[in-house]
mmCIF file of C-alpha atoms and ligand atoms in Angstrom:
data_model
loop_
_atom_site.group_PDB
_atom_site.id
_atom_site.type_symbol
_atom_site.label_atom_id
_atom_site.label_comp_id
_atom_site.label_asym_id
_atom_site.label_seq_id
_atom_site.Cartn_x
_atom_site.Cartn_y
_atom_site.Cartn_z
ATOM 1 C CA MET A 1 15.073 0.776 35.566
ATOM 2 C CA ILE A 2 15.253 -2.055 33.051
ATOM 3 C CA TYR A 3 14.989 -1.155 29.355
ATOM 4 C CA SER A 4 15.102 -3.459 26.312
ATOM 5 C CA ARG A 5 17.803 -2.866 23.691
ATOM 6 C CA ILE A 6 18.326 -4.444 19.999
ATOM 7 C CA THR A 7 21.765 -6.347 20.113
ATOM 8 C CA GLY A 8 21.534 -7.992 16.745
ATOM 9 C CA THR A 9 19.573 -8.122 13.603
ATOM 10 C CA GLY A 10 19.286 -10.841 10.823
ATOM 11 C CA SER A 11 17.305 -11.333 7.895
ATOM 12 C CA TYR A 12 16.653 -13.749 5.279
ATOM 13 C CA LEU A 13 15.218 -13.631 1.527
ATOM 14 C CA PRO A 14 14.546 -17.098 -0.306
ATOM 15 C CA GLY A 15 15.313 -18.059 -3.743
ATOM 16 C CA THR A 16 16.274 -15.503 -6.483
ATOM 17 C CA PRO A 17 14.608 -12.156 -7.307
ATOM 18 C CA CYS A 18 11.608 -12.449 -9.390
ATOM 19 C CA SER A 19 11.385 -9.285 -11.740
ATOM 20 C CA ASN A 20 7.856 -7.515 -12.340
ATOM 21 C CA ALA A 21 8.465 -8.926 -15.834
ATOM 22 C CA ASP A 22 8.858 -12.295 -14.896
ATOM 23 C CA LEU A 23 5.700 -12.240 -12.678
ATOM 24 C CA ILE A 24 3.799 -10.961 -15.431
ATOM 25 C CA ALA A 25 4.882 -13.532 -18.056
ATOM 26 C CA ARG A 26 4.744 -16.605 -15.407
ATOM 27 C CA HIS A 27 1.022 -15.668 -14.523
ATOM 28 C CA GLY A 28 -0.220 -14.165 -17.855
ATOM 29 C CA LEU A 29 -0.999 -11.090 -15.948
ATOM 30 C CA ASP A 30 -2.706 -7.990 -17.803
ATOM 31 C CA SER A 31 -0.205 -5.558 -16.413
ATOM 32 C CA THR A 32 3.135 -3.994 -17.132
ATOM 33 C CA PRO A 33 6.495 -3.693 -15.498
ATOM 34 C CA GLU A 34 6.107 0.082 -15.653
ATOM 35 C CA TRP A 35 2.577 0.187 -13.967
ATOM 36 C CA ILE A 36 3.868 -1.779 -11.069
ATOM 37 C CA VAL A 37 6.858 0.465 -10.445
ATOM 38 C CA GLU A 38 5.109 3.731 -11.161
ATOM 39 C CA ARG A 39 1.965 2.655 -8.565
ATOM 40 C CA THR A 40 4.188 1.002 -5.919
ATOM 41 C CA GLY A 41 7.916 1.365 -6.325
ATOM 42 C CA ILE A 42 8.369 -2.555 -6.524
ATOM 43 C CA HIS A 43 10.718 -3.860 -9.211
ATOM 44 C CA SER A 44 11.017 -7.542 -7.814
ATOM 45 C CA ARG A 45 10.406 -9.716 -5.042
ATOM 46 C CA HIS A 46 11.519 -13.014 -3.548
ATOM 47 C CA LEU A 47 9.131 -16.078 -3.532
ATOM 48 C CA ALA A 48 9.743 -19.186 -1.440
ATOM 49 C CA PRO A 49 10.222 -22.350 -3.342
ATOM 50 C CA ALA A 50 7.606 -25.148 -2.817
ATOM 51 C CA GLY A 51 8.150 -26.819 0.523
ATOM 52 C CA VAL A 52 9.930 -23.809 2.043
ATOM 53 C CA ALA A 53 7.841 -22.724 5.148
ATOM 54 C CA ALA A 54 7.650 -19.535 7.179
ATOM 55 C CA SER A 55 9.676 -21.344 10.017
ATOM 56 C CA ASP A 56 12.494 -22.169 7.427
ATOM 57 C CA LEU A 57 12.704 -18.373 6.608
ATOM 58 C CA ALA A 58 12.520 -17.435 10.291
ATOM 59 C CA LEU A 59 15.362 -20.186 11.121
ATOM 60 C CA GLU A 60 17.671 -18.357 8.711
ATOM 61 C CA ALA A 61 17.025 -14.687 9.998
ATOM 62 C CA SER A 62 17.218 -15.818 13.494
ATOM 63 C CA ARG A 63 20.737 -17.330 13.132
ATOM 64 C CA ASN A 64 21.811 -14.099 11.329
ATOM 65 C CA ALA A 65 20.468 -12.161 14.163
ATOM 66 C CA LEU A 66 21.833 -14.473 16.895
ATOM 67 C CA ALA A 67 25.120 -14.288 15.365
ATOM 68 C CA ALA A 68 25.299 -10.408 15.008
ATOM 69 C CA ALA A 69 24.466 -10.366 18.843
ATOM 70 C CA GLY A 70 27.033 -12.962 19.589
ATOM 71 C CA LYS A 71 24.573 -15.366 21.367
ATOM 72 C CA GLU A 72 23.509 -19.037 21.087
ATOM 73 C CA PRO A 73 19.939 -20.167 20.648
ATOM 74 C CA ASN A 74 19.752 -21.334 24.219
ATOM 75 C CA ASP A 75 20.755 -17.893 25.471
ATOM 76 C CA ILE A 76 17.160 -16.856 24.405
ATOM 77 C CA ASP A 77 14.334 -17.077 27.024
ATOM 78 C CA LEU A 78 11.367 -15.605 24.761
ATOM 79 C CA ILE A 79 10.511 -15.921 21.317
ATOM 80 C CA VAL A 80 7.753 -13.775 19.826
ATOM 81 C CA LEU A 81 7.196 -14.531 16.072
ATOM 82 C CA ALA A 82 4.839 -12.423 14.050
ATOM 83 C CA THR A 83 3.283 -13.944 10.978
ATOM 84 C CA SER A 84 -0.051 -14.262 9.047
ATOM 85 C CA THR A 85 1.137 -17.326 7.035
ATOM 86 C CA PRO A 86 2.137 -19.945 9.725
ATOM 87 C CA ASP A 87 3.601 -23.260 8.787
ATOM 88 C CA TYR A 88 0.243 -24.820 10.345
ATOM 89 C CA ILE A 89 -2.881 -23.854 11.955
ATOM 90 C CA PHE A 90 -0.998 -25.034 15.140
ATOM 91 C CA PRO A 91 1.524 -25.581 16.680
ATOM 92 C CA SER A 92 2.738 -22.235 16.541
ATOM 93 C CA THR A 93 5.595 -21.317 13.976
ATOM 94 C CA ALA A 94 7.549 -19.978 16.859
ATOM 95 C CA THR A 95 7.741 -23.348 18.652
ATOM 96 C CA ILE A 96 8.645 -24.999 15.206
ATOM 97 C CA LEU A 97 11.561 -22.296 14.930
ATOM 98 C CA GLN A 98 12.598 -23.343 18.584
ATOM 99 C CA ASP A 99 12.999 -26.877 17.594
ATOM 100 C CA LYS A 100 14.746 -25.957 14.208
ATOM 101 C CA LEU A 101 17.120 -23.799 16.416
ATOM 102 C CA GLY A 102 17.874 -26.659 18.583
ATOM 103 C CA MET A 103 16.553 -24.919 21.678
ATOM 104 C CA SER A 104 16.028 -27.147 24.675
ATOM 105 C CA ASN A 105 15.827 -24.511 27.567
ATOM 106 C CA GLY A 106 12.170 -24.246 27.967
ATOM 107 C CA ALA A 107 12.024 -20.577 26.568
ATOM 108 C CA ALA A 108 8.387 -19.157 26.440
ATOM 109 C CA ALA A 109 7.741 -19.068 22.469
ATOM 110 C CA PHE A 110 4.390 -18.053 20.743
ATOM 111 C CA ASP A 111 3.039 -16.535 17.497
ATOM 112 C CA LEU A 112 1.487 -13.066 17.320
ATOM 113 C CA GLN A 113 -1.115 -12.347 14.416
ATOM 114 C CA ALA A 114 -1.390 -8.737 13.549
ATOM 115 C CA VAL A 115 -0.702 -8.831 9.807
ATOM 116 C CA CYS A 116 1.686 -6.024 8.377
ATOM 117 C CA GLY A 117 1.284 -4.497 11.781
ATOM 118 C CA GLY A 118 2.814 -7.565 13.241
ATOM 119 C CA PHE A 119 6.653 -6.957 13.865
ATOM 120 C CA ILE A 120 5.820 -3.627 15.779
ATOM 121 C CA TYR A 121 3.181 -5.633 18.049
ATOM 122 C CA ALA A 122 5.863 -8.349 18.707
ATOM 123 C CA LEU A 123 8.454 -5.933 19.554
ATOM 124 C CA SER A 124 6.292 -3.972 21.817
ATOM 125 C CA VAL A 125 5.190 -7.230 23.496
ATOM 126 C CA ALA A 126 8.800 -8.341 23.982
ATOM 127 C CA ASP A 127 9.751 -5.077 25.265
ATOM 128 C CA LYS A 128 7.119 -5.174 27.908
ATOM 129 C CA PHE A 129 8.086 -8.641 28.769
ATOM 130 C CA ILE A 130 11.885 -7.466 29.433
ATOM 131 C CA ARG A 131 10.863 -4.282 31.030
ATOM 132 C CA SER A 132 8.822 -6.325 33.466
ATOM 133 C CA GLY A 133 11.982 -8.281 34.329
ATOM 134 C CA SER A 134 10.291 -11.620 33.714
ATOM 135 C CA HIS A 135 12.368 -12.294 30.761
ATOM 136 C CA ARG A 136 16.061 -11.042 29.841
ATOM 137 C CA ARG A 137 16.842 -12.100 26.219
ATOM 138 C CA ALA A 138 13.931 -12.201 23.167
ATOM 139 C CA LEU A 139 14.080 -13.308 19.620
ATOM 140 C CA VAL A 140 11.549 -11.260 17.748
ATOM 141 C CA VAL A 141 10.788 -12.354 14.394
ATOM 142 C CA GLY A 142 8.665 -11.527 11.467
ATOM 143 C CA ALA A 143 8.155 -14.347 8.846
ATOM 144 C CA GLU A 144 6.077 -14.636 5.871
ATOM 145 C CA THR A 145 5.222 -16.829 2.906
ATOM 146 C CA PHE A 146 2.589 -14.382 1.397
ATOM 147 C CA SER A 147 3.038 -15.943 -1.973
ATOM 148 C CA ARG A 148 0.911 -18.834 -0.753
ATOM 149 C CA ILE A 149 -2.181 -17.007 -0.086
ATOM 150 C CA LEU A 150 -2.138 -14.834 -3.293
ATOM 151 C CA ASP A 151 -4.670 -15.016 -6.041
ATOM 152 C CA TRP A 152 -2.480 -15.154 -9.061
ATOM 153 C CA SER A 153 -5.247 -14.169 -11.387
ATOM 154 C CA ASP A 154 -5.786 -10.857 -9.361
ATOM 155 C CA ARG A 155 -3.331 -8.285 -10.622
ATOM 156 C CA GLY A 156 -4.476 -5.670 -8.125
ATOM 157 C CA THR A 157 -2.800 -7.861 -5.220
ATOM 158 C CA CYS A 158 -0.490 -10.493 -6.584
ATOM 159 C CA VAL A 159 2.167 -7.969 -7.805
ATOM 160 C CA LEU A 160 2.389 -6.511 -4.347
ATOM 161 C CA PHE A 161 3.879 -9.198 -2.092
ATOM 162 C CA GLY A 162 6.798 -11.024 -1.342
ATOM 163 C CA ASP A 163 8.217 -13.539 1.013
ATOM 164 C CA GLY A 164 11.106 -13.190 3.588
ATOM 165 C CA ALA A 165 11.937 -13.045 7.157
ATOM 166 C CA GLY A 166 13.741 -10.764 9.597
ATOM 167 C CA ALA A 167 14.611 -11.089 13.254
ATOM 168 C CA VAL A 168 16.178 -9.162 16.155
ATOM 169 C CA VAL A 169 17.792 -10.177 19.476
ATOM 170 C CA LEU A 170 16.326 -8.017 22.181
ATOM 171 C CA GLU A 171 18.114 -7.941 25.464
ATOM 172 C CA ALA A 172 17.517 -6.185 28.948
ATOM 173 C CA SER A 173 19.756 -3.214 29.233
ATOM 174 C CA ASP A 174 20.082 -0.267 31.789
ATOM 175 C CA LYS A 175 19.927 2.078 28.885
ATOM 176 C CA PRO A 176 17.068 2.195 26.146
ATOM 177 C CA GLY A 177 17.006 0.656 23.563
ATOM 178 C CA VAL A 178 13.504 0.946 22.801
ATOM 179 C CA HIS A 179 12.329 4.228 24.168
ATOM 180 C CA ALA A 180 8.527 3.970 23.605
ATOM 181 C CA THR A 181 5.969 2.044 21.486
ATOM 182 C CA ALA A 182 2.571 2.556 20.476
ATOM 183 C CA LEU A 183 -0.221 0.020 19.319
ATOM 184 C CA HIS A 184 -3.772 0.330 17.961
ATOM 185 C CA ALA A 185 -6.353 -1.447 16.104
ATOM 186 C CA ASP A 186 -9.836 -0.837 14.744
ATOM 187 C CA GLY A 187 -11.875 -3.985 13.738
ATOM 188 C CA ARG A 188 -14.248 -1.964 11.841
ATOM 189 C CA TYR A 189 -11.883 -1.924 9.059
ATOM 190 C CA ARG A 190 -11.168 -5.636 9.068
ATOM 191 C CA ASN A 191 -12.974 -6.175 5.578
ATOM 192 C CA ILE A 192 -10.581 -3.865 3.346
ATOM 193 C CA LEU A 193 -7.781 -6.170 3.793
ATOM 194 C CA ALA A 194 -8.518 -9.931 4.646
ATOM 195 C CA VAL A 195 -8.107 -13.625 3.706
ATOM 196 C CA PRO A 196 -11.661 -14.420 4.692
ATOM 197 C CA GLY A 197 -11.555 -18.189 4.611
ATOM 198 C CA HIS A 198 -10.899 -21.132 6.984
ATOM 199 C CA LEU A 199 -10.954 -24.715 7.272
ATOM 200 C CA HIS A 200 -14.099 -26.846 7.830
ATOM 201 C CA GLY A 201 -14.207 -30.619 7.746
ATOM 202 C CA GLY A 202 -10.902 -30.604 5.940
ATOM 203 C CA GLN A 203 -11.930 -28.285 3.229
ATOM 204 C CA PRO A 204 -11.207 -24.620 2.752
ATOM 205 C CA THR A 205 -14.313 -22.780 3.479
ATOM 206 C CA GLY A 206 -14.968 -18.937 2.113
ATOM 207 C CA ASP A 207 -12.335 -17.437 0.192
ATOM 208 C CA PRO A 208 -8.826 -18.493 1.068
ATOM 209 C CA PHE A 209 -7.016 -15.777 -0.956
ATOM 210 C CA LEU A 210 -5.892 -12.319 0.127
ATOM 211 C CA ARG A 211 -8.485 -9.699 -0.756
ATOM 212 C CA MET A 212 -7.844 -5.977 -0.621
ATOM 213 C CA ASP A 213 -9.617 -2.642 -1.325
ATOM 214 C CA GLY A 214 -6.111 -0.948 -2.273
ATOM 215 C CA GLN A 215 -7.514 2.610 -2.354
ATOM 216 C CA ALA A 216 -9.125 2.241 1.174
ATOM 217 C CA VAL A 217 -5.981 0.805 2.385
ATOM 218 C CA PHE A 218 -3.898 3.446 0.934
ATOM 219 C CA LYS A 219 -5.736 6.383 2.527
ATOM 220 C CA PHE A 220 -6.138 4.437 5.906
ATOM 221 C CA ALA A 221 -2.373 3.868 6.076
ATOM 222 C CA VAL A 222 -1.256 7.285 5.474
ATOM 223 C CA LYS A 223 -3.455 8.756 7.912
ATOM 224 C CA VAL A 224 -2.679 6.556 10.975
ATOM 225 C CA LEU A 225 0.948 5.865 10.242
ATOM 226 C CA ALA A 226 1.623 9.812 10.632
ATOM 227 C CA GLU A 227 -0.499 9.953 13.787
ATOM 228 C CA VAL A 228 1.212 6.943 15.388
ATOM 229 C CA ALA A 229 4.664 8.377 14.617
ATOM 230 C CA GLU A 230 3.882 11.555 16.091
ATOM 231 C CA GLU A 231 2.291 9.834 19.156
ATOM 232 C CA VAL A 232 5.433 7.484 19.583
ATOM 233 C CA MET A 233 7.777 10.471 19.343
ATOM 234 C CA ALA A 234 5.819 12.660 21.823
ATOM 235 C CA ALA A 235 5.767 9.498 24.286
ATOM 236 C CA ALA A 236 9.504 9.358 24.150
ATOM 237 C CA GLY A 237 10.032 13.192 24.473
ATOM 238 C CA MET A 238 11.723 13.123 20.850
ATOM 239 C CA THR A 239 11.229 15.363 17.930
ATOM 240 C CA ALA A 240 11.509 14.366 14.312
ATOM 241 C CA GLU A 241 14.986 16.180 14.165
ATOM 242 C CA GLN A 242 16.487 13.485 16.646
ATOM 243 C CA VAL A 243 15.254 10.504 14.260
ATOM 244 C CA THR A 244 18.009 9.203 12.267
ATOM 245 C CA CYS A 245 16.064 7.201 9.913
ATOM 246 C CA LEU A 246 12.481 6.144 9.345
ATOM 247 C CA VAL A 247 11.909 2.124 8.820
ATOM 248 C CA PRO A 248 8.394 2.114 7.705
ATOM 249 C CA HIS A 249 6.427 -0.850 6.643
ATOM 250 C CA GLN A 250 7.492 -1.552 2.835
ATOM 251 C CA ALA A 251 4.219 -1.730 1.192
ATOM 252 C CA ASN A 252 4.209 1.155 -1.279
ATOM 253 C CA ILE A 253 6.698 3.866 -1.994
ATOM 254 C CA ARG A 254 4.100 6.383 -2.282
ATOM 255 C CA ILE A 255 2.597 5.726 1.345
ATOM 256 C CA MET A 256 6.095 5.718 2.499
ATOM 257 C CA HIS A 257 7.105 9.076 0.917
ATOM 258 C CA ALA A 258 3.638 10.560 1.989
ATOM 259 C CA THR A 259 4.119 9.753 5.625
ATOM 260 C CA ALA A 260 7.770 11.060 5.717
ATOM 261 C CA LYS A 261 6.363 14.364 4.139
ATOM 262 C CA LYS A 262 3.577 14.555 6.781
ATOM 263 C CA LEU A 263 6.337 14.113 9.678
ATOM 264 C CA ARG A 264 8.535 16.713 7.909
ATOM 265 C CA LEU A 265 11.229 14.164 7.541
ATOM 266 C CA PRO A 266 13.562 14.241 4.401
ATOM 267 C CA VAL A 267 12.772 11.225 2.161
ATOM 268 C CA GLU A 268 16.500 10.472 2.125
ATOM 269 C CA LYS A 269 15.896 9.453 5.834
ATOM 270 C CA CYS A 270 13.575 6.700 4.956
ATOM 271 C CA ILE A 271 14.819 3.118 4.538
ATOM 272 C CA VAL A 272 13.401 1.767 1.445
ATOM 273 C CA THR A 273 13.605 -2.044 0.520
ATOM 274 C CA VAL A 274 10.195 -2.434 -0.998
ATOM 275 C CA ASP A 275 11.756 -1.974 -4.416
ATOM 276 C CA HIS A 276 13.592 -5.410 -4.300
ATOM 277 C CA HIS A 277 11.446 -7.021 -1.458
ATOM 278 C CA GLY A 278 7.859 -6.308 -2.258
ATOM 279 C CA ASN A 279 5.690 -6.194 0.594
ATOM 280 C CA THR A 280 6.742 -9.006 2.935
ATOM 281 C CA SER A 281 3.992 -8.192 5.666
ATOM 282 C CA ALA A 282 5.328 -8.971 9.195
ATOM 283 C CA ALA A 283 8.647 -9.279 7.738
ATOM 284 C CA SER A 284 9.276 -6.088 6.247
ATOM 285 C CA ILE A 285 10.433 -3.974 8.854
ATOM 286 C CA PRO A 286 12.941 -6.238 10.429
ATOM 287 C CA LEU A 287 14.139 -7.047 6.836
ATOM 288 C CA ALA A 288 14.549 -3.178 6.123
ATOM 289 C CA LEU A 289 16.235 -2.585 9.514
ATOM 290 C CA ASP A 290 18.633 -5.436 8.900
ATOM 291 C CA GLU A 291 19.513 -4.329 5.373
ATOM 292 C CA ALA A 292 20.148 -0.492 6.753
ATOM 293 C CA VAL A 293 22.361 -2.055 9.521
ATOM 294 C CA ARG A 294 24.275 -4.342 7.323
ATOM 295 C CA SER A 295 24.871 -1.656 4.685
ATOM 296 C CA GLY A 296 26.072 0.772 7.397
ATOM 297 C CA LYS A 297 23.103 3.170 6.761
ATOM 298 C CA VAL A 298 22.405 3.217 10.416
ATOM 299 C CA GLY A 299 24.534 2.017 13.215
ATOM 300 C CA ALA A 300 25.133 2.008 17.012
ATOM 301 C CA GLY A 301 23.831 5.149 18.569
ATOM 302 C CA ASP A 302 21.395 6.178 15.673
ATOM 303 C CA THR A 303 17.690 6.509 16.437
ATOM 304 C CA ALA A 304 15.281 4.666 14.299
ATOM 305 C CA LEU A 305 11.403 5.234 14.118
ATOM 306 C CA LEU A 306 9.844 1.932 12.939
ATOM 307 C CA GLU A 307 6.101 1.922 12.063
ATOM 308 C CA GLY A 308 3.640 -0.470 10.581
ATOM 309 C CA VAL A 309 -0.116 -0.946 9.485
ATOM 310 C CA GLY A 310 -1.921 -3.996 8.181
ATOM 311 C CA GLY A 311 -4.931 -6.024 8.184
ATOM 312 C CA GLY A 312 -7.370 -5.849 11.248
ATOM 313 C CA PHE A 313 -6.768 -3.023 10.902
ATOM 314 C CA THR A 314 -3.712 -2.673 13.218
ATOM 315 C CA TRP A 315 -1.116 -0.137 13.256
ATOM 316 C CA GLY A 316 1.913 0.818 15.639
ATOM 317 C CA ALA A 317 5.122 2.329 15.962
ATOM 318 C CA ALA A 318 8.346 2.147 17.978
ATOM 319 C CA ILE A 319 11.139 4.497 18.523
ATOM 320 C CA ILE A 320 14.572 2.926 19.360
ATOM 321 C CA THR A 321 18.123 3.933 19.733
ATOM 322 C CA LEU A 322 20.404 1.113 18.394
HETATM 323 O O1 LIG B 429 0.597 -3.838 3.953
HETATM 324 C C1 LIG B 429 -0.462 -3.026 3.988
HETATM 325 C C2 LIG B 429 -1.520 -3.233 3.056
HETATM 326 N N1 LIG B 429 -1.132 -2.917 1.660
HETATM 327 C C3 LIG B 429 -0.857 -1.390 1.153
HETATM 328 O O2 LIG B 429 -0.575 -0.655 1.873
HETATM 329 C C4 LIG B 429 -1.455 -1.183 -0.190
HETATM 330 C C5 LIG B 429 -2.158 -0.123 -0.427
HETATM 331 N N2 LIG B 429 -2.677 0.193 -1.702
HETATM 332 C C6 LIG B 429 -1.889 0.472 -2.762
HETATM 333 O O3 LIG B 429 -0.598 0.505 -2.644
HETATM 334 C C7 LIG B 429 -2.479 0.780 -3.999
HETATM 335 O O4 LIG B 429 -3.962 0.983 -3.842
HETATM 336 C C8 LIG B 429 -2.456 -0.301 -5.060
HETATM 337 C C9 LIG B 429 -0.799 -0.258 -5.586
HETATM 338 C C10 LIG B 429 -2.764 -1.400 -4.547
HETATM 339 C C11 LIG B 429 -3.076 -0.006 -6.277
HETATM 340 O O5 LIG B 429 -2.796 1.439 -6.952
HETATM 341 P P1 LIG B 429 -3.978 2.562 -7.144
HETATM 342 O O6 LIG B 429 -3.140 3.749 -7.711
HETATM 343 O O7 LIG B 429 -4.561 2.845 -5.860
HETATM 344 O O8 LIG B 429 -4.731 1.882 -8.403
HETATM 345 P P2 LIG B 429 -6.186 1.580 -8.385
HETATM 346 O O9 LIG B 429 -6.668 0.528 -7.519
HETATM 347 O O10 LIG B 429 -6.906 2.843 -8.141
HETATM 348 O O11 LIG B 429 -6.428 1.268 -9.794
HETATM 349 C C12 LIG B 429 -6.289 2.001 -11.017
HETATM 350 C C13 LIG B 429 -6.209 1.110 -12.100
HETATM 351 C C14 LIG B 429 -7.478 0.082 -12.360
HETATM 352 O O12 LIG B 429 -8.088 -0.028 -13.573
HETATM 353 P P3 LIG B 429 -9.222 1.016 -14.010
HETATM 354 O O13 LIG B 429 -10.361 0.586 -13.243
HETATM 355 O O14 LIG B 429 -8.790 2.414 -13.963
HETATM 356 O O15 LIG B 429 -9.460 0.818 -15.502
HETATM 357 C C15 LIG B 429 -7.105 -1.164 -11.961
HETATM 358 O O16 LIG B 429 -7.837 -2.278 -12.299
HETATM 359 O O17 LIG B 429 -5.190 0.297 -12.312
HETATM 360 C C16 LIG B 429 -5.577 -1.121 -12.609
HETATM 361 N N3 LIG B 429 -4.552 -2.117 -11.841
HETATM 362 C C17 LIG B 429 -3.544 -2.457 -12.659
HETATM 363 N N4 LIG B 429 -3.018 -2.215 -13.883
HETATM 364 C C18 LIG B 429 -1.938 -2.830 -14.364
HETATM 365 C C19 LIG B 429 -4.686 -2.569 -10.737
HETATM 366 N N5 LIG B 429 -3.581 -3.363 -10.687
HETATM 367 C C20 LIG B 429 -2.828 -3.179 -11.728
HETATM 368 C C21 LIG B 429 -1.892 -3.995 -12.293
HETATM 369 N N6 LIG B 429 -1.267 -3.616 -13.529
HETATM 370 N N7 LIG B 429 -1.059 -4.619 -11.490
#
């Protein structure tokens, strides 16, 4: 039986932290640092400087993950990169990353778009490629420059997001690794979180900024995250007691704590980086996982429950042993 296993993690945050006070002053927002902290748990976020693209963030995160796994870029035979803020309409950010990594081995590479659910989707897809025997060593990346799609006059959304990237090396193994994953989507909810614009004749058409019904998203997230976590634990034949840590999508501390409570997991088991990352969409889970690994909060043999939810709506979970 072939399984997949994470053998290295890496992440990257651009620039210096931008505090709530700095953001409010920079954009003249009708808000306060206290409101943002109380309603979201966010104190600061990183914003990519002009000219820095998702592939640049992905490159640094990937180099860190490869170094942790003791692998060279040409050892990789599959890149799955989750992003909703790609460098270009095409080619994919995955192939741009492949070039920037100096790869020349013809590895498969593609982007995957499931917004904040993107990393779980990418991990699940790469796991299935490896379990099938078609590929042996994948780079799974979440990379975002959400600051590029924010309306800085909309205080209800622009304070929530940040930029960054996280990556893992996923290798074939005779032991799991990834025990189980679960993926879901429901397009009926596509309008509660969207960037409802596109390019037409060289011009943006529609609305090119992120729009969100925050309360609807909040309720949806709490409901499906608990459900999908239960589903994936059942699929793996595991219980909450066996979970060393919960690595949820980092959108709002209140969503994370509500989910942990529903799962009867102590909040201390919840990895929290939203306070200094903000919501980095597809990058948030691998960023949080890498921070937890590098700080020694989790390590070899620990079992982590990863879960994400985002525009589409998409949601999913994975249960892994490191
Ligand atoms: O990545 C996946 C997607 N994202 C999420 O998971 C986000 C889910 N939603 C949320 O996290 C929360 O709904 C928000 C943080 C976005 C908003 O928190 P809330 O407690 O649901 O606030 P609200 O939308 O009910 O707004 C309450 C008040 C409103 O004012 P009025 O109408 O009561 O006068 C808002 O206009 O807070 C106001 N408000 C703000 N006030 C100061 C909204 N944003 C701000 C702000 N500063 N930045």
